[in-house]
Short mmCIF file of C-alpha atoms in Angstrom, two decimals:
data_model
loop_
_atom_site.label_atom_id
_atom_site.label_comp_id
_atom_site.label_asym_id
_atom_site.label_seq_id
_atom_site.Cartn_x
_atom_site.Cartn_y
_atom_site.Cartn_z
CA UNK A 23 6.16 -12.66 -30.24
CA UNK A 24 7.85 -11.63 -27.03
CA UNK A 25 5.47 -8.74 -26.75
CA UNK A 26 2.59 -10.93 -26.67
CA UNK A 27 4.41 -13.57 -24.30
CA UNK A 28 7.26 -11.71 -22.69
CA UNK A 29 9.01 -14.78 -20.95
CA UNK A 30 8.16 -17.34 -23.72
CA UNK A 31 11.42 -19.63 -23.36
CA UNK A 32 11.27 -20.71 -27.13
CA UNK A 33 11.32 -17.01 -28.32
CA UNK A 34 14.09 -16.17 -26.01
CA UNK A 35 16.21 -18.94 -27.48
CA UNK A 36 15.63 -17.98 -30.72
CA UNK A 37 16.33 -14.20 -30.12
CA UNK A 38 19.54 -15.38 -28.06
CA UNK A 39 20.66 -17.11 -31.36
CA UNK A 40 20.12 -14.12 -33.39
CA UNK A 41 22.22 -11.94 -31.17
CA UNK A 42 25.07 -14.58 -31.03
CA UNK A 43 25.02 -14.31 -34.71
CA UNK A 44 25.45 -10.72 -34.79
CA UNK A 45 28.34 -10.91 -32.07
CA UNK A 46 26.38 -9.56 -29.38
CA UNK A 47 27.17 -12.10 -26.83
CA UNK A 48 26.03 -10.07 -23.75
CA UNK A 49 22.34 -9.78 -24.95
CA UNK A 50 22.68 -13.32 -26.17
CA UNK A 51 23.58 -14.63 -22.72
CA UNK A 52 20.76 -12.60 -20.98
CA UNK A 53 18.16 -14.15 -23.39
CA UNK A 54 19.59 -17.88 -22.74
CA UNK A 55 19.46 -16.99 -18.96
CA UNK A 56 15.99 -15.62 -19.18
CA UNK A 57 14.91 -18.70 -20.94
CA UNK A 58 15.95 -20.87 -18.08
CA UNK A 59 14.32 -18.82 -15.33
CA UNK A 60 10.75 -20.60 -15.32
CA UNK A 61 12.54 -24.06 -16.31
CA UNK A 62 16.08 -24.77 -15.22
CA UNK A 63 15.76 -28.14 -17.14
CA UNK A 64 14.88 -26.57 -20.63
CA UNK A 65 17.32 -28.37 -22.58
CA UNK A 66 17.30 -25.66 -25.44
CA UNK A 67 18.08 -22.81 -23.03
CA UNK A 68 20.87 -24.77 -21.50
CA UNK A 69 22.41 -25.35 -24.96
CA UNK A 70 22.12 -21.76 -25.92
CA UNK A 71 23.69 -20.67 -22.60
CA UNK A 72 26.59 -23.12 -22.94
CA UNK A 73 27.23 -22.13 -26.87
CA UNK A 74 27.12 -18.41 -25.74
CA UNK A 75 29.66 -18.88 -23.23
CA UNK A 76 31.71 -20.87 -25.36
CA UNK A 77 31.74 -18.09 -28.03
CA UNK A 78 32.69 -15.88 -25.22
CA UNK A 79 35.61 -17.76 -24.38
CA UNK A 80 34.36 -18.85 -21.08
CA UNK A 81 35.25 -22.62 -21.88
CA UNK A 82 34.90 -23.74 -18.35
CA UNK A 83 31.50 -22.40 -17.67
CA UNK A 84 30.47 -23.60 -21.02
CA UNK A 85 31.56 -27.25 -20.23
CA UNK A 86 29.27 -26.96 -16.93
CA UNK A 87 26.30 -26.18 -19.10
CA UNK A 88 27.05 -28.82 -21.77
CA UNK A 89 27.47 -31.46 -18.83
CA UNK A 90 24.01 -30.45 -17.35
CA UNK A 91 22.17 -30.54 -20.66
CA UNK A 92 23.95 -34.07 -21.43
CA UNK A 93 22.68 -35.42 -18.10
CA UNK A 94 19.09 -34.06 -18.91
CA UNK A 95 18.99 -35.12 -22.56
CA UNK A 96 21.85 -37.78 -23.09
CA UNK A 97 20.28 -38.81 -26.42
CA UNK A 98 21.14 -35.40 -27.88
CA UNK A 99 24.50 -35.47 -29.82
CA UNK A 100 24.93 -31.75 -29.48
CA UNK A 101 25.53 -31.75 -25.93
CA UNK A 102 28.31 -34.37 -26.27
CA UNK A 103 29.99 -32.52 -29.13
CA UNK A 104 29.81 -29.53 -26.82
CA UNK A 105 31.76 -31.18 -24.14
CA UNK A 106 34.17 -32.41 -26.31
CA UNK A 107 34.94 -29.08 -27.81
CA UNK A 108 35.09 -27.32 -24.49
CA UNK A 109 37.60 -29.80 -22.99
CA UNK A 110 39.81 -29.57 -26.14
CA UNK A 111 39.70 -25.70 -26.24
CA UNK A 112 40.61 -25.54 -22.37
CA UNK A 113 43.44 -28.04 -23.10
CA UNK A 114 44.56 -26.03 -26.34
CA UNK A 115 44.46 -22.63 -24.29
CA UNK A 116 46.51 -23.78 -21.11
CA UNK A 117 47.99 -27.05 -22.20
CA UNK A 118 47.33 -30.60 -21.03
CA UNK A 119 47.45 -31.30 -17.03
CA UNK A 120 50.95 -32.97 -17.53
CA UNK A 121 52.27 -30.02 -19.09
CA UNK A 122 51.43 -27.50 -16.42
CA UNK A 123 53.92 -26.83 -13.87
CA UNK A 124 53.08 -24.71 -10.88
CA UNK A 125 55.90 -22.84 -8.83
CA UNK A 126 55.70 -20.71 -5.87
CA UNK A 127 58.18 -18.18 -7.13
CA UNK A 128 55.40 -16.02 -9.16
CA UNK A 129 52.14 -15.14 -8.17
CA UNK A 130 48.95 -16.76 -9.90
CA UNK A 131 46.23 -14.45 -11.44
CA UNK A 132 42.88 -15.83 -11.69
CA UNK A 133 41.09 -13.89 -14.37
CA UNK A 134 37.18 -13.67 -14.44
CA UNK A 135 36.56 -13.57 -18.09
CA UNK A 136 32.89 -13.50 -17.54
CA UNK A 137 33.26 -10.02 -15.68
CA UNK A 138 35.89 -8.71 -18.62
CA UNK A 139 33.40 -9.86 -21.42
CA UNK A 140 30.65 -7.60 -20.19
CA UNK A 141 33.05 -4.59 -20.28
CA UNK A 142 34.43 -5.54 -23.67
CA UNK A 143 33.43 -4.60 -27.25
CA UNK A 144 30.93 -7.10 -28.19
CA UNK A 145 32.13 -7.01 -31.84
CA UNK A 146 35.03 -9.02 -30.33
CA UNK A 147 33.40 -12.02 -28.51
CA UNK A 148 36.47 -13.66 -27.53
CA UNK A 149 38.46 -12.34 -24.68
CA UNK A 150 41.49 -14.70 -24.02
CA UNK A 151 43.96 -14.41 -21.14
CA UNK A 152 47.19 -12.40 -21.95
CA UNK A 153 49.55 -15.23 -21.50
CA UNK A 154 47.46 -17.56 -23.97
CA UNK A 155 47.19 -14.87 -26.39
CA UNK A 156 50.86 -14.24 -26.53
CA UNK A 157 51.70 -18.00 -26.82
CA UNK A 158 49.35 -18.30 -29.72
CA UNK A 159 50.81 -15.30 -31.57
CA UNK A 160 54.41 -16.28 -31.28
CA UNK A 161 53.96 -19.79 -32.62
CA UNK A 162 51.85 -18.92 -35.53
CA UNK A 163 53.09 -18.84 -39.13
CA UNK A 164 51.58 -17.79 -42.35
CA UNK A 165 50.83 -21.19 -43.28
CA UNK A 166 48.95 -21.82 -39.99
CA UNK A 167 47.12 -18.61 -40.27
CA UNK A 168 46.09 -19.33 -43.69
CA UNK A 169 44.36 -22.71 -42.53
CA UNK A 170 42.88 -20.83 -39.59
CA UNK A 171 41.19 -17.98 -41.37
CA UNK A 172 40.48 -19.77 -44.73
CA UNK A 173 38.96 -17.39 -47.27
CA UNK A 174 39.31 -14.59 -44.76
CA UNK A 175 43.23 -14.84 -45.06
CA UNK A 176 42.86 -12.83 -48.46
CA UNK A 177 40.98 -10.13 -46.62
CA UNK A 178 43.68 -9.80 -43.82
CA UNK A 179 46.50 -9.63 -46.44
CA UNK A 180 44.91 -6.88 -48.28
CA UNK A 181 44.35 -4.84 -44.99
CA UNK A 182 48.13 -5.44 -43.99
CA UNK A 183 48.86 -4.14 -47.48
CA UNK A 184 46.74 -1.09 -47.02
CA UNK A 185 48.57 -0.32 -43.69
CA UNK A 186 51.67 0.39 -46.04
CA UNK A 187 50.01 3.34 -47.87
CA UNK A 188 50.92 6.21 -45.73
CA UNK A 189 48.92 8.66 -47.50
CA UNK A 190 45.84 6.47 -47.28
CA UNK A 191 46.23 5.95 -43.63
CA UNK A 192 46.31 9.62 -42.70
CA UNK A 193 43.13 10.20 -44.54
CA UNK A 194 39.53 10.05 -43.04
CA UNK A 195 36.09 8.87 -43.95
CA UNK A 196 33.29 11.42 -44.30
CA UNK A 197 32.08 10.60 -40.79
CA UNK A 198 35.47 11.79 -39.40
CA UNK A 199 36.91 8.30 -38.82
CA UNK A 200 40.49 7.64 -39.67
CA UNK A 201 41.03 5.09 -42.12
CA UNK A 202 43.88 3.77 -40.33
CA UNK A 203 41.61 3.01 -37.19
CA UNK A 204 39.31 1.08 -39.33
CA UNK A 205 42.00 -1.21 -40.97
CA UNK A 206 43.53 -1.73 -37.43
CA UNK A 207 40.18 -2.64 -36.21
CA UNK A 208 39.57 -5.25 -39.17
CA UNK A 209 43.09 -6.82 -38.52
CA UNK A 210 42.34 -7.18 -34.66
CA UNK A 211 38.88 -8.64 -35.35
CA UNK A 212 40.77 -11.37 -37.57
CA UNK A 213 43.48 -11.97 -35.20
CA UNK A 214 40.94 -12.49 -32.48
CA UNK A 215 38.69 -14.81 -34.50
CA UNK A 216 41.94 -16.90 -35.56
CA UNK A 217 42.93 -17.33 -31.92
CA UNK A 218 39.43 -18.48 -31.15
CA UNK A 219 39.42 -20.92 -34.25
CA UNK A 220 42.89 -22.34 -33.02
CA UNK A 221 41.24 -23.45 -29.96
CA UNK A 222 38.64 -25.67 -31.74
CA UNK A 223 41.24 -27.74 -33.54
CA UNK A 224 39.99 -30.96 -32.62
CA UNK A 225 36.17 -29.73 -34.47
CA UNK A 226 38.03 -28.31 -37.52
CA UNK A 227 41.06 -30.58 -37.66
CA UNK A 228 43.86 -27.88 -37.46
CA UNK A 229 47.67 -28.95 -38.03
CA UNK A 230 48.56 -29.83 -34.46
CA UNK A 231 45.43 -31.97 -34.03
CA UNK A 232 46.59 -34.07 -36.96
CA UNK A 233 49.69 -34.97 -35.39
CA UNK A 234 48.42 -35.66 -31.65
CA UNK A 235 45.36 -37.48 -32.69
CA UNK A 236 46.61 -39.58 -35.68
CA UNK A 237 47.51 -42.96 -33.97
CA UNK A 238 44.02 -42.63 -31.96
CA UNK A 239 41.67 -41.99 -35.17
CA UNK A 240 43.45 -44.00 -37.62
CA UNK A 241 46.76 -45.86 -38.67
CA UNK A 242 46.19 -46.55 -42.33
CA UNK A 243 48.27 -43.88 -44.16
CA UNK A 244 45.93 -43.60 -46.90
CA UNK A 245 43.22 -42.04 -44.72
CA UNK A 246 44.05 -38.72 -43.06
CA UNK A 247 42.83 -38.47 -39.51
CA UNK A 248 41.32 -35.13 -40.29
CA UNK A 249 38.75 -36.59 -42.65
CA UNK A 250 37.64 -39.22 -40.32
CA UNK A 251 37.14 -36.68 -37.59
CA UNK A 252 35.40 -34.09 -39.55
CA UNK A 253 33.41 -36.89 -41.42
CA UNK A 254 31.92 -38.20 -38.12
CA UNK A 255 31.24 -34.85 -36.41
CA UNK A 256 29.86 -33.32 -39.35
CA UNK A 257 27.46 -36.37 -39.77
CA UNK A 258 26.30 -36.52 -36.29
CA UNK A 259 25.46 -32.93 -36.10
CA UNK A 260 23.53 -33.18 -39.30
CA UNK A 261 21.67 -36.17 -37.96
CA UNK A 262 20.73 -34.43 -34.74
CA UNK A 263 19.67 -31.21 -36.46
CA UNK A 264 17.28 -32.93 -38.77
CA UNK A 265 15.81 -34.85 -36.16
CA UNK A 266 15.41 -31.84 -33.76
CA UNK A 267 13.95 -29.92 -36.95
CA UNK A 268 11.05 -32.17 -37.34
CA UNK A 269 12.64 -34.11 -40.30
CA UNK A 270 12.78 -37.77 -38.79
CA UNK A 271 12.92 -39.48 -42.10
CA UNK A 272 15.81 -37.48 -43.56
CA UNK A 273 17.57 -37.99 -40.08
CA UNK A 274 16.92 -41.71 -40.15
CA UNK A 275 18.34 -41.99 -43.76
CA UNK A 276 21.42 -40.00 -42.74
CA UNK A 277 22.12 -42.01 -39.89
CA UNK A 278 21.83 -45.26 -41.80
CA UNK A 279 24.20 -44.19 -44.54
CA UNK A 280 26.73 -43.14 -41.92
CA UNK A 281 26.28 -46.50 -40.05
CA UNK A 282 27.02 -48.46 -43.19
CA UNK A 283 30.18 -46.31 -43.83
CA UNK A 284 31.45 -46.74 -40.28
CA UNK A 285 30.79 -50.40 -40.08
CA UNK A 286 33.19 -50.79 -43.02
CA UNK A 287 36.03 -49.13 -40.96
CA UNK A 288 38.52 -51.04 -39.05
CA UNK A 289 38.83 -50.66 -35.17
CA UNK A 290 42.23 -48.90 -35.73
CA UNK A 291 40.50 -46.32 -37.99
CA UNK A 292 37.98 -45.61 -35.34
CA UNK A 293 38.94 -46.75 -31.75
CA UNK A 294 35.49 -46.21 -30.44
CA UNK A 295 33.70 -47.61 -33.04
CA UNK A 296 31.38 -49.86 -31.01
CA UNK A 297 30.28 -46.80 -29.17
CA UNK A 298 29.76 -44.74 -32.15
CA UNK A 299 27.77 -47.46 -33.81
CA UNK A 300 25.46 -47.63 -30.70
CA UNK A 301 25.03 -44.00 -30.84
CA UNK A 302 23.83 -44.21 -34.49
CA UNK A 303 21.39 -46.95 -33.75
CA UNK A 304 20.00 -44.74 -30.97
CA UNK A 305 19.51 -41.91 -33.54
CA UNK A 306 17.93 -44.17 -35.96
CA UNK A 307 15.57 -45.59 -33.29
CA UNK A 308 14.34 -42.17 -32.29
CA UNK A 309 13.86 -41.15 -35.62
CA UNK A 310 11.89 -44.27 -36.49
CA UNK A 311 9.79 -43.57 -33.28
CA UNK A 312 9.01 -40.23 -34.36
CA UNK A 313 7.73 -41.69 -37.89
CA UNK A 314 5.75 -44.37 -35.76
CA UNK A 315 7.67 -47.13 -37.08
CA UNK A 316 7.54 -48.83 -33.55
CA UNK A 317 8.87 -52.21 -34.25
CA UNK A 318 11.76 -50.95 -36.38
CA UNK A 319 12.48 -48.40 -33.47
CA UNK A 320 12.54 -51.36 -30.96
CA UNK A 321 14.94 -53.29 -32.92
CA UNK A 322 17.34 -50.12 -33.40
CA UNK A 323 17.28 -49.38 -29.64
CA UNK A 324 17.85 -53.13 -28.87
CA UNK A 325 20.99 -52.84 -31.24
CA UNK A 326 22.10 -49.68 -29.24
CA UNK A 327 21.80 -51.87 -25.95
CA UNK A 328 23.70 -54.51 -27.26
CA UNK A 329 26.75 -52.38 -28.30
CA UNK A 330 26.68 -50.51 -25.10
CA UNK A 331 26.84 -53.78 -23.11
CA UNK A 332 29.73 -55.14 -25.30
CA UNK A 333 31.70 -52.02 -24.62
CA UNK A 334 30.66 -51.81 -20.89
CA UNK A 335 29.33 -48.40 -21.19
CA UNK A 336 26.97 -47.62 -18.15
CA UNK A 337 25.72 -44.32 -19.44
CA UNK A 338 24.79 -45.89 -23.11
CA UNK A 339 23.08 -48.80 -21.46
CA UNK A 340 20.97 -46.44 -19.34
CA UNK A 341 20.15 -44.58 -22.48
CA UNK A 342 19.22 -47.64 -24.47
CA UNK A 343 16.86 -48.91 -21.61
CA UNK A 344 15.35 -45.58 -21.36
CA UNK A 345 14.41 -45.48 -25.14
CA UNK A 346 13.31 -49.18 -25.10
CA UNK A 347 10.72 -48.44 -22.36
CA UNK A 348 9.67 -45.52 -24.35
CA UNK A 349 9.03 -47.67 -27.48
CA UNK A 350 7.06 -50.50 -25.38
CA UNK A 351 4.95 -47.94 -23.75
CA UNK A 352 3.93 -46.16 -27.06
CA UNK A 353 3.18 -49.95 -28.26
CA UNK A 354 1.05 -50.39 -25.46
CA UNK A 355 3.21 -53.41 -23.86
CA UNK A 356 2.95 -51.73 -20.44
CA UNK A 357 4.57 -54.58 -18.46
CA UNK A 358 7.46 -54.73 -20.84
CA UNK A 359 7.93 -51.30 -20.31
CA UNK A 360 7.88 -51.66 -16.66
CA UNK A 361 10.52 -54.28 -16.68
CA UNK A 362 12.74 -52.16 -18.62
CA UNK A 363 12.59 -49.08 -16.78
CA UNK A 364 12.75 -50.99 -13.34
CA UNK A 365 16.29 -52.18 -14.72
CA UNK A 366 17.27 -48.89 -15.31
CA UNK A 367 16.33 -47.55 -11.91
CA UNK A 368 19.78 -48.04 -10.50
CA UNK A 369 21.52 -46.21 -13.24
CA UNK A 370 19.50 -43.00 -12.81
CA UNK A 371 21.64 -40.39 -11.04
CA UNK A 372 19.90 -37.19 -10.88
CA UNK A 373 16.59 -36.40 -8.96
CA UNK A 374 15.07 -35.23 -11.87
CA UNK A 375 15.71 -38.45 -13.90
CA UNK A 376 14.38 -40.35 -11.13
CA UNK A 377 11.22 -38.13 -10.95
CA UNK A 378 10.50 -38.88 -14.51
CA UNK A 379 11.35 -42.53 -14.41
CA UNK A 380 9.09 -43.25 -11.27
CA UNK A 381 6.28 -41.44 -12.76
CA UNK A 382 6.29 -43.47 -16.18
CA UNK A 383 6.46 -46.60 -14.43
CA UNK A 384 3.79 -45.70 -12.14
CA UNK A 385 1.43 -44.72 -15.23
CA UNK A 386 2.18 -47.97 -16.64
CA UNK A 387 1.12 -49.93 -13.45
CA UNK A 388 -1.96 -47.57 -13.74
CA UNK A 389 -2.77 -48.88 -17.35
CA UNK A 390 -2.11 -52.32 -16.18
CA UNK A 391 -4.93 -51.82 -13.30
CA UNK A 392 -2.17 -52.39 -10.54
CA UNK A 393 -3.17 -49.41 -8.71
CA UNK A 394 -1.09 -50.14 -5.31
CA UNK A 395 2.15 -50.28 -7.22
CA UNK A 396 1.02 -47.02 -9.36
CA UNK A 397 0.52 -45.21 -6.08
CA UNK A 398 3.95 -46.53 -4.61
CA UNK A 399 5.65 -45.16 -7.71
CA UNK A 400 3.67 -41.90 -7.80
CA UNK A 401 4.83 -41.17 -4.31
CA UNK A 402 8.42 -41.99 -5.20
CA UNK A 403 8.14 -39.64 -8.19
CA UNK A 404 6.69 -36.97 -5.99
CA UNK A 405 9.61 -37.52 -3.33
CA UNK A 406 12.12 -36.82 -5.92
CA UNK A 407 10.30 -34.16 -7.39
CA UNK A 408 10.31 -32.42 -4.05
CA UNK A 409 14.17 -32.95 -3.68
CA UNK A 410 14.66 -31.26 -7.10
CA UNK A 411 12.06 -28.44 -6.35
CA UNK A 412 10.55 -28.84 -9.70
CA UNK A 413 6.69 -27.81 -9.38
CA UNK A 414 5.72 -29.38 -12.57
CA UNK A 415 6.58 -32.52 -11.97
CA UNK A 416 5.33 -32.30 -8.35
CA UNK A 417 1.96 -31.78 -10.30
CA UNK A 418 2.26 -34.73 -12.49
CA UNK A 419 3.25 -36.91 -9.43
CA UNK A 420 0.33 -35.83 -7.40
CA UNK A 421 -2.05 -36.21 -10.16
CA UNK A 422 -0.85 -39.80 -10.48
CA UNK A 423 -1.09 -40.47 -6.83
CA UNK A 424 -4.67 -39.32 -6.64
CA UNK A 425 -5.60 -41.29 -9.94
CA UNK A 426 -4.29 -44.47 -8.21
CA UNK A 427 -6.08 -43.91 -4.93
CA UNK A 428 -9.35 -43.06 -6.73
CA UNK A 429 -8.97 -46.69 -8.33
CA UNK A 430 -8.13 -48.27 -4.93
CA UNK A 431 -11.34 -46.42 -3.98
CA UNK A 432 -9.54 -44.23 -1.37
CA UNK A 433 -11.78 -41.11 -2.25
CA UNK A 434 -10.84 -38.86 0.57
CA UNK A 435 -7.15 -39.20 0.04
CA UNK A 436 -7.71 -38.91 -3.72
CA UNK A 437 -9.67 -35.63 -3.45
CA UNK A 438 -6.92 -34.13 -1.13
CA UNK A 439 -4.27 -35.13 -3.60
CA UNK A 440 -6.16 -33.70 -6.54
CA UNK A 441 -6.79 -30.38 -4.54
CA UNK A 442 -2.83 -30.11 -4.09
CA UNK A 443 -2.40 -30.78 -7.70
CA UNK A 444 -4.90 -27.99 -8.61
CA UNK A 445 -2.84 -25.64 -6.44
CA UNK A 446 0.20 -26.37 -8.16
CA UNK A 447 -1.37 -26.16 -11.49
CA UNK A 448 -2.53 -22.77 -10.53
CA UNK A 449 1.08 -21.94 -9.43
CA UNK A 450 2.65 -22.51 -12.63
CA UNK A 451 -0.40 -21.29 -14.69
CA UNK A 452 -1.12 -24.34 -16.31
CA UNK A 453 -4.75 -24.09 -17.52
CA UNK A 454 -4.80 -27.34 -19.22
CA UNK A 455 -4.02 -29.27 -16.07
CA UNK A 456 -6.46 -27.10 -14.13
CA UNK A 457 -9.50 -28.17 -16.35
CA UNK A 458 -8.58 -31.56 -16.42
CA UNK A 459 -8.33 -32.00 -12.88
CA UNK A 460 -11.73 -29.93 -11.94
#
């Protein structure tokens, strides 16, 4: 596929995933970055780059790209999970801010792990600072290691047993490779993976995490905190995966089951219960919208909005208003969509978010035959697109302005803007837009 379309961003992301599964993080990162060359806001590319950086052990850089993706697509649960696991991995590696004491007696060495990883063996995708690695090894005991490695613990025990066979260790394979080198390489790989997994304790509920988050997640001794955390994270991942995998009906059913379960828990069991319920209503609404169940989707997103306002969560309020506006627009209720999106305007943070929001409001005004208002919002959208430097949105905004001017019978201005839009369509090789404008 890439031979036919060398820069296809979807194919690049797919190949990056394959490289990552093979442990080839360098090529995985290259493909992820290549997928973002033509579109810096491509959410799948941002997520794949963040996942690759996380696997490489560059948790700080991974956190940056998880945040970028979350700002662009706040409705996707996977970016929020990425932010959480990156933050926790950083804390697990260097300790919490309160536990860090800086003294001037010794020098501080800042290591660029990204540069080191390019030189490192790609079969060992994690390169930890020596101090962090040393700390992990000193505190580990067989019981903890067994939990970290799971089924692989038996393999490590077998390799360690082989090391005691001196005659075997002196022998070589047909290719001339010493058996001792192969065994030590296998043990080293398992050690590296266990160090990496130990940093993901919040996601996979390791020993220390049970103690640290027990009071936060649950106070009922009958329910283990690990079970609650694991259930919530796994469920949200499944819901998001089903929806992004074109299975909205299964995603909706899964979200409804999880919602019913969480509603039966107490606030002590889940401290952020209301926020989580809002997230689930949002997921249900998105799935219902994909299935064409517009009335049901509208009610679900209104429930999300109610939860967000009760918990005083501005980001969640913005998300809910965004989704409600989308549903109204799909229903053809353009005035309600305008009212909803105009309420969201003060909450829009990035230029890209404003570009999209102003364009959609302008499009609704155009449908309502309010050409003057449509032109004003089109110009606002164009201004934000210029600030962002996004040619594709500059094209959409310019077309909107031209359409509004044509309805206002400002034909000379409309022609000029259609010509500008045509130039931008040629610039990004959008043949469909070129045909529509001509």
